[in-house]
PDB file of C-alpha atoms in Angstrom:
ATOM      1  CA  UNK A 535      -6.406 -12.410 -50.975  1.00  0.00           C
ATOM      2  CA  UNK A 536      -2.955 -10.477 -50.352  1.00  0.00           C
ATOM      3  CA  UNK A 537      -2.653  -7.097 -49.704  1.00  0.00           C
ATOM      4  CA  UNK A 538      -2.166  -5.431 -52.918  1.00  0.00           C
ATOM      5  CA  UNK A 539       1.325  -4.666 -54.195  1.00  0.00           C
ATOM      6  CA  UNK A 540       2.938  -1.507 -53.165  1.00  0.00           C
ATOM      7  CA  UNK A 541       6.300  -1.899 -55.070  1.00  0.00           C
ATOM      8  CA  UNK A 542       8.160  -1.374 -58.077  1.00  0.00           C
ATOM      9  CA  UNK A 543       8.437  -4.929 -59.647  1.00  0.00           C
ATOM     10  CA  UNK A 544      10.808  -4.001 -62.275  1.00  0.00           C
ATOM     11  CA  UNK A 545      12.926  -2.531 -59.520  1.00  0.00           C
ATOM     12  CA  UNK A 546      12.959  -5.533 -57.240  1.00  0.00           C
ATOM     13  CA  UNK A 547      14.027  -7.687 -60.209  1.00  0.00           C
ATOM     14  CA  UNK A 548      16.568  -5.742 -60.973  1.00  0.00           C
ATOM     15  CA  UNK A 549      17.662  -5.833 -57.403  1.00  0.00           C
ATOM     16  CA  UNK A 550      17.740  -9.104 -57.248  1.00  0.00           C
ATOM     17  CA  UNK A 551      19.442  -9.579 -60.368  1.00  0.00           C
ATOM     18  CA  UNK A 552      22.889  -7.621 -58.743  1.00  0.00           C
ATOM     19  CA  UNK A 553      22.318 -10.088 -55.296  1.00  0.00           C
ATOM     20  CA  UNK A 554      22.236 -13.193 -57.875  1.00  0.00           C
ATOM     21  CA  UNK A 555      25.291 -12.135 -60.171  1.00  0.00           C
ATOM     22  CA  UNK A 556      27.184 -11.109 -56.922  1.00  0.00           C
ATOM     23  CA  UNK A 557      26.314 -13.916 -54.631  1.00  0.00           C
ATOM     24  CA  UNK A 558      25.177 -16.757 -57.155  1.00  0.00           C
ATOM     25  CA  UNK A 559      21.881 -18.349 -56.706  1.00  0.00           C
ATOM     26  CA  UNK A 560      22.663 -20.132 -53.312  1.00  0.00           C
ATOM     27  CA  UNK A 561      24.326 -17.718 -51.985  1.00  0.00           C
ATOM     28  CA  UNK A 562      21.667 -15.124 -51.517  1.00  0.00           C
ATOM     29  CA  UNK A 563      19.315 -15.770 -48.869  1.00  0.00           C
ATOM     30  CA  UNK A 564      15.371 -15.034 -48.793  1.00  0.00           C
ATOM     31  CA  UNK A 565      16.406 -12.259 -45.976  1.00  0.00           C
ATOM     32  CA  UNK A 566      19.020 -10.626 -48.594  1.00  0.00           C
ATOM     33  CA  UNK A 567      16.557 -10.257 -51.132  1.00  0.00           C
ATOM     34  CA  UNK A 568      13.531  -9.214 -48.730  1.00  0.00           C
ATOM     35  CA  UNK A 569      16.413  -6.430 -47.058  1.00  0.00           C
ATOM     36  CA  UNK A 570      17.686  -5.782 -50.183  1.00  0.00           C
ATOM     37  CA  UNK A 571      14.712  -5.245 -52.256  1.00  0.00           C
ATOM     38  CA  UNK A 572      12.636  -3.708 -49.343  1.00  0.00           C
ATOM     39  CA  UNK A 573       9.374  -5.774 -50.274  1.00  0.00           C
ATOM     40  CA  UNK A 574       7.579  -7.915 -47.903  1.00  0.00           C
ATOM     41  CA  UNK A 575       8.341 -11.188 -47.461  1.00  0.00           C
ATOM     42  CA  UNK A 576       4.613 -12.534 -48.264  1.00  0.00           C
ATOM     43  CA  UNK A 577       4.433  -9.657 -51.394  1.00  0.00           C
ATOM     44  CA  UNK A 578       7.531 -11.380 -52.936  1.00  0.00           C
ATOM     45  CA  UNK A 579       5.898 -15.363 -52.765  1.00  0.00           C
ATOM     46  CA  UNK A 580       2.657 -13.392 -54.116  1.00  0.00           C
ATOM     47  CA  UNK A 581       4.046 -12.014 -57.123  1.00  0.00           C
ATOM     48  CA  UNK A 582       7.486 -14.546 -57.894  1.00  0.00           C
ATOM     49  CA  UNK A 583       6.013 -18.158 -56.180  1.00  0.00           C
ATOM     50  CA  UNK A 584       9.430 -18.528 -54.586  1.00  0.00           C
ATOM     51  CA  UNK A 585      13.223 -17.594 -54.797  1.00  0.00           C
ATOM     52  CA  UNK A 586      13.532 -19.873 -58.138  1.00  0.00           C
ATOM     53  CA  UNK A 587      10.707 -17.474 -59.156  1.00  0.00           C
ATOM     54  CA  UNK A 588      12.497 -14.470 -58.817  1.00  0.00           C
ATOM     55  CA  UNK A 589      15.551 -15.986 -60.085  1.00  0.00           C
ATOM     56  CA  UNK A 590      14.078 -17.038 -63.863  1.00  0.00           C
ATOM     57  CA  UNK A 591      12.401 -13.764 -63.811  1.00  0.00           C
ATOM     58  CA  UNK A 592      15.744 -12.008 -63.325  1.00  0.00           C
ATOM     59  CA  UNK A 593      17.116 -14.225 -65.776  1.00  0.00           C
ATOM     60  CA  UNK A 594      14.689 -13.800 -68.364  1.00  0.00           C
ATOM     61  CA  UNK A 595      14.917  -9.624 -67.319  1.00  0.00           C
ATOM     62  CA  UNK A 596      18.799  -9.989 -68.274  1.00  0.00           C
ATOM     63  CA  UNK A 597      18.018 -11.536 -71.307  1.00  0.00           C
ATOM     64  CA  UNK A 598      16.131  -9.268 -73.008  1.00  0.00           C
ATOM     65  CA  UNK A 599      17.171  -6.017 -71.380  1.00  0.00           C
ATOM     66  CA  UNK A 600      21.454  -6.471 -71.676  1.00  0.00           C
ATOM     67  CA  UNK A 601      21.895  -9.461 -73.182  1.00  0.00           C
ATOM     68  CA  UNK A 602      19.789  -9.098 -76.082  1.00  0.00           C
ATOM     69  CA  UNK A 603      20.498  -5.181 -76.831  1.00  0.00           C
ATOM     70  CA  UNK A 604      24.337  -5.838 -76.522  1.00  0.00           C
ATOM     71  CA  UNK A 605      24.100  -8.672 -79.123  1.00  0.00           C
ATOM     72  CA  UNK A 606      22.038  -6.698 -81.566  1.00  0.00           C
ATOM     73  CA  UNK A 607      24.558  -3.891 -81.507  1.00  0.00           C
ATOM     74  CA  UNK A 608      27.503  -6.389 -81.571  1.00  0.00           C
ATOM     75  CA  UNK A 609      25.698  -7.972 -84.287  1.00  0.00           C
ATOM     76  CA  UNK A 610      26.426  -4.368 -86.336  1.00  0.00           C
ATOM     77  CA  UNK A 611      29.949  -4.915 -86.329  1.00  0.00           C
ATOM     78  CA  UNK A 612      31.859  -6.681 -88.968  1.00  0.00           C
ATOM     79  CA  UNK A 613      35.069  -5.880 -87.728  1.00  0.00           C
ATOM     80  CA  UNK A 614      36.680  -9.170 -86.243  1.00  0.00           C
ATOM     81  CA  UNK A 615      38.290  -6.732 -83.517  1.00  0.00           C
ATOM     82  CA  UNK A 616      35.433  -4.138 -82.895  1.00  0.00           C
ATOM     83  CA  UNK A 617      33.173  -7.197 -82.283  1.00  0.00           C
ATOM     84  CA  UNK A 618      35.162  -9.275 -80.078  1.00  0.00           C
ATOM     85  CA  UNK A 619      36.089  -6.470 -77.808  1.00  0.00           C
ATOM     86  CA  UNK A 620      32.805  -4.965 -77.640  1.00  0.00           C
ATOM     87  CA  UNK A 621      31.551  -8.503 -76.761  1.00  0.00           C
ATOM     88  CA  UNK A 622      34.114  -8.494 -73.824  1.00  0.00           C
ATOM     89  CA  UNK A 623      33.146  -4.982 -73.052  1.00  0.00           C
ATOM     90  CA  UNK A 624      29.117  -5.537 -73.025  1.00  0.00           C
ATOM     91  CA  UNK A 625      29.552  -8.599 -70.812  1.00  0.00           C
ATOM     92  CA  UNK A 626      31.946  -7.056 -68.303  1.00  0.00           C
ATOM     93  CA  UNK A 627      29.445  -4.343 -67.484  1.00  0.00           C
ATOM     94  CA  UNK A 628      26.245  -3.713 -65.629  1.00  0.00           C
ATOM     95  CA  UNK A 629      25.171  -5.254 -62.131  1.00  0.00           C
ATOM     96  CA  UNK A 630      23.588  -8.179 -63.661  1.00  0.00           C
ATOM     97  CA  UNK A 631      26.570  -9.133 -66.114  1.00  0.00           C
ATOM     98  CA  UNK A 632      27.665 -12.745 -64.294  1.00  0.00           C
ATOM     99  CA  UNK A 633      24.303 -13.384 -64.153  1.00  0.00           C
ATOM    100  CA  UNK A 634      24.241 -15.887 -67.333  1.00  0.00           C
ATOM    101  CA  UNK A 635      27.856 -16.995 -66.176  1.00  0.00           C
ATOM    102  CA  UNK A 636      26.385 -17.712 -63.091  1.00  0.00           C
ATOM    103  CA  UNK A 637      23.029 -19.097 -63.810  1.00  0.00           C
ATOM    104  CA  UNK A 638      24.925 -21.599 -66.407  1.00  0.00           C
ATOM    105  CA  UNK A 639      27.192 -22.341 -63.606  1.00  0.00           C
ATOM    106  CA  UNK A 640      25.576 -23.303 -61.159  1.00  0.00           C
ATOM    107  CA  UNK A 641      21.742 -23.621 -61.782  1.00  0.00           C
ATOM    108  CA  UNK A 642      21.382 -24.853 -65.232  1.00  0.00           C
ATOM    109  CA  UNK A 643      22.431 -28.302 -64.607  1.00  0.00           C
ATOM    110  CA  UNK A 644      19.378 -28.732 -62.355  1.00  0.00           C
ATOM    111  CA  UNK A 645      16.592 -26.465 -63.354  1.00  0.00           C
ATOM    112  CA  UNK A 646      15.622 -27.251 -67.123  1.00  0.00           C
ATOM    113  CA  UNK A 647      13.910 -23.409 -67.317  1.00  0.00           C
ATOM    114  CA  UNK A 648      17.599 -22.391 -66.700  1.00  0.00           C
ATOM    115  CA  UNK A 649      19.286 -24.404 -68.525  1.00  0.00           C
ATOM    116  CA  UNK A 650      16.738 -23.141 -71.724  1.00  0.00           C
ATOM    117  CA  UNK A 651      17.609 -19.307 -70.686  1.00  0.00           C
ATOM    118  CA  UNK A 652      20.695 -19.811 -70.854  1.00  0.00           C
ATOM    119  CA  UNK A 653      21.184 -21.472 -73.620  1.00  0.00           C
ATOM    120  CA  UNK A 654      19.272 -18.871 -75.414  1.00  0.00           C
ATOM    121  CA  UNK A 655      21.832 -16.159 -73.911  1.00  0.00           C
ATOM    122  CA  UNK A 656      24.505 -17.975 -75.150  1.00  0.00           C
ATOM    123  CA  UNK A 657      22.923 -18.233 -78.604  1.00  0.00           C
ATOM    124  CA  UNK A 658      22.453 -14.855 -78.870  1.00  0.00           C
ATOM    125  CA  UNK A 659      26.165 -13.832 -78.245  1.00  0.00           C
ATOM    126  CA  UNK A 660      27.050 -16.474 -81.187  1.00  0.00           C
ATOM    127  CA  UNK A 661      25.227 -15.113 -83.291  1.00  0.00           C
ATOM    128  CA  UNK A 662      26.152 -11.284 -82.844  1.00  0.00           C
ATOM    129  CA  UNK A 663      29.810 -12.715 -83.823  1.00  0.00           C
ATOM    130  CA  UNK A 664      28.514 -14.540 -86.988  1.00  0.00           C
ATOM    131  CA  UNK A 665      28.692 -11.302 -88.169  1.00  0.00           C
ATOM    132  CA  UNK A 666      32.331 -10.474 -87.935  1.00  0.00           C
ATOM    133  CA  UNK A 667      33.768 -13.842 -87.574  1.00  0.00           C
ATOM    134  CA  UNK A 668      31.376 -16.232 -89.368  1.00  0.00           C
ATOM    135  CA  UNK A 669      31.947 -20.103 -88.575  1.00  0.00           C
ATOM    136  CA  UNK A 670      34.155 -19.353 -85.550  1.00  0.00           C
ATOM    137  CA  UNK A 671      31.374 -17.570 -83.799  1.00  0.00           C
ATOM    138  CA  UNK A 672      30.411 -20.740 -81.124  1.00  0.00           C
ATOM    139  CA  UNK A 673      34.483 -20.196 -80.332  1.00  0.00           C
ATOM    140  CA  UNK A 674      34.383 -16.601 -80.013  1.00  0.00           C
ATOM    141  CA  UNK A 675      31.371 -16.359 -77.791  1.00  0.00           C
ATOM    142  CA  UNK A 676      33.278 -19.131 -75.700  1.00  0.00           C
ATOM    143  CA  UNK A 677      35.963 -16.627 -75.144  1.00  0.00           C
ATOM    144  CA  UNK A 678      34.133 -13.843 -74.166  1.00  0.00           C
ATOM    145  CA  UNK A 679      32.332 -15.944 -71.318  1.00  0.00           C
ATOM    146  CA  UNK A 680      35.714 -17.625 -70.481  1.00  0.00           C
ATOM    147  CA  UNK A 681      37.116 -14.048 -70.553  1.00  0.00           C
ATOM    148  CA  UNK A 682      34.425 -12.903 -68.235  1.00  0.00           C
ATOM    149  CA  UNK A 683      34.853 -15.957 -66.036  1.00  0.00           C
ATOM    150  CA  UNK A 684      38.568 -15.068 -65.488  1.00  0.00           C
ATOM    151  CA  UNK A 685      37.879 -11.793 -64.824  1.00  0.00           C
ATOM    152  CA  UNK A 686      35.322 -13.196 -61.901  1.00  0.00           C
ATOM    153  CA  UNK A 687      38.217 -15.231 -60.805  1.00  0.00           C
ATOM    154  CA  UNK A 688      40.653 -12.928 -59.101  1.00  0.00           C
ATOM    155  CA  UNK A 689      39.389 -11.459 -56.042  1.00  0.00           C
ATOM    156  CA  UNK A 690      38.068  -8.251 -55.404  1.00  0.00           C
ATOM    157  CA  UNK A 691      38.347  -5.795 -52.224  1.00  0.00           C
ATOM    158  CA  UNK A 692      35.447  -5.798 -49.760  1.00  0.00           C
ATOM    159  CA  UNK A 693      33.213  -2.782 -50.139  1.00  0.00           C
ATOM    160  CA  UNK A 694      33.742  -0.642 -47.512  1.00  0.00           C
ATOM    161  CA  UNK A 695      30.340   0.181 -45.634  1.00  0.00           C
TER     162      UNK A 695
ATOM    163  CA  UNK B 841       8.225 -31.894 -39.097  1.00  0.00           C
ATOM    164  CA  UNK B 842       6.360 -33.191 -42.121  1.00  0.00           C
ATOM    165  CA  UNK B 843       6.952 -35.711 -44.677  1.00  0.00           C
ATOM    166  CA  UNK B 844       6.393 -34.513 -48.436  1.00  0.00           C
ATOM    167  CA  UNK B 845       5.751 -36.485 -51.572  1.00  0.00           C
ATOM    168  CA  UNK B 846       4.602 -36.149 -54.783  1.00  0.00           C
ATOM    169  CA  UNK B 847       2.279 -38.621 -56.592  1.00  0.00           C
ATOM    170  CA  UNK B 848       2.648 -37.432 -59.997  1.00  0.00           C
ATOM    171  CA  UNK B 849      -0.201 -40.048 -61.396  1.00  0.00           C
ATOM    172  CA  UNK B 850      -3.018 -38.422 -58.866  1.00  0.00           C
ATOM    173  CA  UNK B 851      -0.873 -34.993 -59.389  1.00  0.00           C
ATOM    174  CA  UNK B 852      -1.080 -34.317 -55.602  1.00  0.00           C
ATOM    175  CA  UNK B 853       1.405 -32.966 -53.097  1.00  0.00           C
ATOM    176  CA  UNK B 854       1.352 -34.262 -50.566  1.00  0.00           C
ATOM    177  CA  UNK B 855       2.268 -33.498 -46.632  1.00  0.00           C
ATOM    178  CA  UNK B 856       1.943 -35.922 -43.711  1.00  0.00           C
ATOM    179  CA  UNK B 857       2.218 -34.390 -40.145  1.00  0.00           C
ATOM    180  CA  UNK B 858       4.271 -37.059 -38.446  1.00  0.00           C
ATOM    181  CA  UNK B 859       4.370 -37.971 -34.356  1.00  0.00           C
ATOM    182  CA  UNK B 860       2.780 -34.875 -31.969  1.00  0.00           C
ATOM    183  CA  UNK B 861       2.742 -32.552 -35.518  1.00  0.00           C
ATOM    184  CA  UNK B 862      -0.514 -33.915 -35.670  1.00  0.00           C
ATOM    185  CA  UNK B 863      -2.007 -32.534 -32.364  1.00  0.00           C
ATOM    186  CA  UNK B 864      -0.513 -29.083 -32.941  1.00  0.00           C
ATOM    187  CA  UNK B 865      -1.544 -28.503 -36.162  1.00  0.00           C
ATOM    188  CA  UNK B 866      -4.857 -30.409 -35.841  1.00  0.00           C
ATOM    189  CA  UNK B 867      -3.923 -32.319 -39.139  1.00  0.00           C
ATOM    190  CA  UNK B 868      -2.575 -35.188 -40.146  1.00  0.00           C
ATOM    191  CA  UNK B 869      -2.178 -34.587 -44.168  1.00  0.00           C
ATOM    192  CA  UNK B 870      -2.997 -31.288 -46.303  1.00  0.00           C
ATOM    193  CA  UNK B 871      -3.291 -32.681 -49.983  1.00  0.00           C
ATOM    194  CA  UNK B 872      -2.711 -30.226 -53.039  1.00  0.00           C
ATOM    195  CA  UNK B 873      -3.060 -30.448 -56.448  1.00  0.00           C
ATOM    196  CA  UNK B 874       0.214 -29.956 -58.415  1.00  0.00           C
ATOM    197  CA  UNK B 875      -1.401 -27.334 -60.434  1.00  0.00           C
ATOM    198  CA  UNK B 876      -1.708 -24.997 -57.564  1.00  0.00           C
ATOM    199  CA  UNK B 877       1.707 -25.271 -56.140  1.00  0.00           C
ATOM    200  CA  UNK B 878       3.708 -22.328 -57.550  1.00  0.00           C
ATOM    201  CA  UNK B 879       6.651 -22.909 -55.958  1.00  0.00           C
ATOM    202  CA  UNK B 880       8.939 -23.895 -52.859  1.00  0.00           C
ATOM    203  CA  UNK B 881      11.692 -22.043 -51.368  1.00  0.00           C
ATOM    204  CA  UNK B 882      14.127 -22.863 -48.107  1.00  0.00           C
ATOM    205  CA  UNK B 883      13.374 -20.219 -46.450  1.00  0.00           C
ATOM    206  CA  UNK B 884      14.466 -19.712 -42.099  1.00  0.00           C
ATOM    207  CA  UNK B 885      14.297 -16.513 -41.828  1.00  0.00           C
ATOM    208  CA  UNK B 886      11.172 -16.378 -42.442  1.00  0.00           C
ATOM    209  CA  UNK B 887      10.617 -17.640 -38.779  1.00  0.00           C
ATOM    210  CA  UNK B 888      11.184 -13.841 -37.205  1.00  0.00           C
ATOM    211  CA  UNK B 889       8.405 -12.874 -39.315  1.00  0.00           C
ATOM    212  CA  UNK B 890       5.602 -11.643 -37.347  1.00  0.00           C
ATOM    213  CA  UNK B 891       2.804 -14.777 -37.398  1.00  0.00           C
ATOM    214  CA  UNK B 892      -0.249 -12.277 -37.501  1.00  0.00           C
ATOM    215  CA  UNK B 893      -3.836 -13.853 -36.014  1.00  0.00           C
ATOM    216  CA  UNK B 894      -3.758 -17.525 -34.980  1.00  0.00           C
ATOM    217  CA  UNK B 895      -6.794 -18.758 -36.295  1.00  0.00           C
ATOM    218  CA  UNK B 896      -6.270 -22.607 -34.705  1.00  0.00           C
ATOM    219  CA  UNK B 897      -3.863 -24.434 -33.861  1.00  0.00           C
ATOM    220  CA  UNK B 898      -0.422 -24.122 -31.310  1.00  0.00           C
ATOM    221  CA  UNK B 899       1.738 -21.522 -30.699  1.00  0.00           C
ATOM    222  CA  UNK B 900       4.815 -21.178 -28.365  1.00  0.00           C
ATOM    223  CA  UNK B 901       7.064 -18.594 -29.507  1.00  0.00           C
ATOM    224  CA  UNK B 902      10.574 -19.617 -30.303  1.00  0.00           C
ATOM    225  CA  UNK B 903       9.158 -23.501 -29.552  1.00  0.00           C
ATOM    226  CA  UNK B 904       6.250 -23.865 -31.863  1.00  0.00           C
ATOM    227  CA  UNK B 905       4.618 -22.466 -34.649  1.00  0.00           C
ATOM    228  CA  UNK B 906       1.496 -24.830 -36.005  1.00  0.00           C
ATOM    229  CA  UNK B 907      -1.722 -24.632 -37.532  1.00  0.00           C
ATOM    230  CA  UNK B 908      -3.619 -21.841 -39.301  1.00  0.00           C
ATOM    231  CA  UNK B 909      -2.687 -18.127 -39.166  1.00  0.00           C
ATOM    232  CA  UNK B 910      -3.970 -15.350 -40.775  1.00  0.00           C
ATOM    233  CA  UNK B 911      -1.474 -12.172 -42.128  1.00  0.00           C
ATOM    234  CA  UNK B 912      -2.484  -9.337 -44.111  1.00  0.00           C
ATOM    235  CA  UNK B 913      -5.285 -11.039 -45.158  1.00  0.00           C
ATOM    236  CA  UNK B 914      -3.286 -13.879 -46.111  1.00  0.00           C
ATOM    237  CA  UNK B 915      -4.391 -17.559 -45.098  1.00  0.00           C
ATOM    238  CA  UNK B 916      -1.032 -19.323 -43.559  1.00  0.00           C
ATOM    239  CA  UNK B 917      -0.169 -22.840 -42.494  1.00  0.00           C
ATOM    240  CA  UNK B 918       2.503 -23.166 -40.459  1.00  0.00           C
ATOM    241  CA  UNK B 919       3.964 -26.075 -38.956  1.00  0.00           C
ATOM    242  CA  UNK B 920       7.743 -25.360 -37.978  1.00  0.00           C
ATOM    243  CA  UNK B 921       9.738 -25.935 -34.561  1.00  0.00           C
ATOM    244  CA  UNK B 922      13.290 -25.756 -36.061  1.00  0.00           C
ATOM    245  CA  UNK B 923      13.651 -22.615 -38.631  1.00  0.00           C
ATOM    246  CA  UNK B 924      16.779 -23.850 -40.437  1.00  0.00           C
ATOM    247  CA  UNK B 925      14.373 -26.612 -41.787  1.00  0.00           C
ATOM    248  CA  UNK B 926      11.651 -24.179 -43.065  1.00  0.00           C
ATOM    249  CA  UNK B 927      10.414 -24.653 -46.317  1.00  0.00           C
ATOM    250  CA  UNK B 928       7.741 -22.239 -47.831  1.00  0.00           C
ATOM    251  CA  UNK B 929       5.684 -23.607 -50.267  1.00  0.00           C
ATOM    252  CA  UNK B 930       3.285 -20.834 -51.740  1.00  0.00           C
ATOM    253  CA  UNK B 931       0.223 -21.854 -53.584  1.00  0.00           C
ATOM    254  CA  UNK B 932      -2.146 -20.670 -55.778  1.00  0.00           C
ATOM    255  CA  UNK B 933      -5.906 -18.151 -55.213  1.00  0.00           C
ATOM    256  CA  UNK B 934      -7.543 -21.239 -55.689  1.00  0.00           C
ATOM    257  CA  UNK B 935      -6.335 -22.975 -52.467  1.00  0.00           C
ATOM    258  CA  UNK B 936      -7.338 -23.064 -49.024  1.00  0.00           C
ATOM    259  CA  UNK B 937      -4.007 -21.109 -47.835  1.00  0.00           C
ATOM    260  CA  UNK B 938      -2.018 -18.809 -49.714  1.00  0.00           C
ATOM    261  CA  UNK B 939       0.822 -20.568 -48.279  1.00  0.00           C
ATOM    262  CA  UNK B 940       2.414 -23.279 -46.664  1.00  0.00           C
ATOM    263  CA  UNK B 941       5.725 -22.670 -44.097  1.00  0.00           C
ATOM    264  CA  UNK B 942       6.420 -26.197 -43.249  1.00  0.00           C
ATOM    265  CA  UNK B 943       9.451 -28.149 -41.270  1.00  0.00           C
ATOM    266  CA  UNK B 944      11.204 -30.840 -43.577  1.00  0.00           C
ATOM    267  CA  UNK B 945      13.660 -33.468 -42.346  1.00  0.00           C
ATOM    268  CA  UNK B 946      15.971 -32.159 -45.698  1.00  0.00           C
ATOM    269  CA  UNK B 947      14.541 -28.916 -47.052  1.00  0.00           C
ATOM    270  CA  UNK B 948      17.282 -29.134 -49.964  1.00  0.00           C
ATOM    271  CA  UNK B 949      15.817 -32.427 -51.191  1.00  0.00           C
ATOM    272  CA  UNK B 950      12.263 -31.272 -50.750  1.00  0.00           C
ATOM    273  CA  UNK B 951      12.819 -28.015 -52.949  1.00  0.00           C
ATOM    274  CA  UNK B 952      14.359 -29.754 -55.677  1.00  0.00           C
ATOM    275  CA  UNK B 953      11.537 -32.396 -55.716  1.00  0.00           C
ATOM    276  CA  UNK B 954       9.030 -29.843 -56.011  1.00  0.00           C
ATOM    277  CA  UNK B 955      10.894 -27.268 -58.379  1.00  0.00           C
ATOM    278  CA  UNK B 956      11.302 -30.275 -60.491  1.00  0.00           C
ATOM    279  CA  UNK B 957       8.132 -30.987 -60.391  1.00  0.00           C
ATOM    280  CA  UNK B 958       6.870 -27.739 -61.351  1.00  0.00           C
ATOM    281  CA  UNK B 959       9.239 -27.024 -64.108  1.00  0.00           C
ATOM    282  CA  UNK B 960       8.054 -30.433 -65.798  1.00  0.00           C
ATOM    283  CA  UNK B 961       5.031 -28.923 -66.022  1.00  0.00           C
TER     284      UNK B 961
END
């Protein structure tokens, strides 16, 4: 028996969810999510089972708190325009917006759960745009992620600390 | 160091203590059932974690960590002499340890093979 929990879980994952969509999934370390997050290393195996753990829970937190919202209220629009830029808009924002990018990047291809969550992320933005822009909504969504991918492209300045 | 496998017919994992591993952590194989492994993580940093209560086996710190510790009422089995090969496997109530912090020859390969294990269900 652990010690119980003394933390805000909803927190943590959302914590975790900025390290991910900042760092990716390989680049953040056990010890950035333990400083980050301020939980105890043992309290974080206890409630996630391990970093992949944490990752899918993220994931699936991202789904239905941003990605899911944003696509129901894109989903409202039936102007081509409106839709398409408040696509771009919704996935340009928040800490956790590369997180789908990201997950479909680099983890789906080897973790099934992933590849599933994504997938459903993806399906979600297609069909918000169905919508507005009917039969060309699997194109449209693929320019908003390719929009958000170039936008993840050019390099940002270090934070200052 | 320790070897780990997975025999998906007798749904075990399964880790062998190889050479002197043996000695330190008084074992030469823990066996668990697939349905209590929650998941494995590479994990060296979690080497400058305290080790709370050594409850048997070796330790040296900074040379050796082996056998069976006890943290915050947590039941630990360590077996680790180079951190950058740490891999924590954490287990379910139902097991003997809450988790496992174990040395693997390629903790990359030994992640994926349980993760994919796991997520097959």
């Amino acid at each position: 028996m652990g010690r119980p929990r003394a933390f805000d879980t909803d927190q943590a994952v959302s914590t975790a969810a900025a390290l991910f969509a900042t760092h990716g999934y390989e680049g953040t370390s056990v010890d950035d999510l333990v400083t980050a997050t301020g939980i105890h290393r043992g309290s974080l195996y206890k409630v996630f089972g391990s970093k992949r753990g944490l990752h899918l829970t993220a994931l699936r937190n991202h789904l239905d708190h941003e990605i899911h919202p944003a696509s129901a209220a894109i989903a409202t629009l039936t102007d081509p325009r409106q839709a398409l830029n408040a696509a771009i808009a919704s996935y340009d924002n928040g800490p956790a917006a590369g997180l789908l990018l990201l997950a479909a990047a680099e983890r789906a291809p080897h973790d099934p759960e992933v590849a599933a969550l994504v997938a459903e992320g993806i399906t979600a933005l297609e069909d918000a745009l169905r919508p507005s822009h009917g039969d060309a909504a699997p194109q449209l969504a693929s320019t908003v992620l390719g929009t958000r991918l170039r936008l993840r492209a050019q390099p940002t300045a270090p934070k200052e600390h | 160091m320790a070897l780990i496998s997975i025999d998906r017919e007798r749904g075990l994992l399964t880790a062998e203590f190889q050479g002197l591993d043996k000695l330190w952590t008084f074992k030469s194989r823990l066996e668990i059932p697939l349905t209590h492994v929650r998941g494995a993580t590479h994990d060296p940093g979690i080497a400058r974690e305290p080790k709370g209560i050594r409850v048997g086996g070796t330790y040296f710190p900074g040379v050796i960590t082996a056998g069976r510790f006890r943290r915050d009422g947590e039941r630990l089995f360590w077996d680790v002499k180079n951190p950058d090969k740490a891999v924590v496997i954490e287990l379910a109530d139902a097991e003997r340890y809450d988790r496992l912090v174990i040395e693997v020859d390629d903790p990359r390969a030994t992640v994926a093979l349980i993760e994919q294990t796991i997520a097959r269900g």
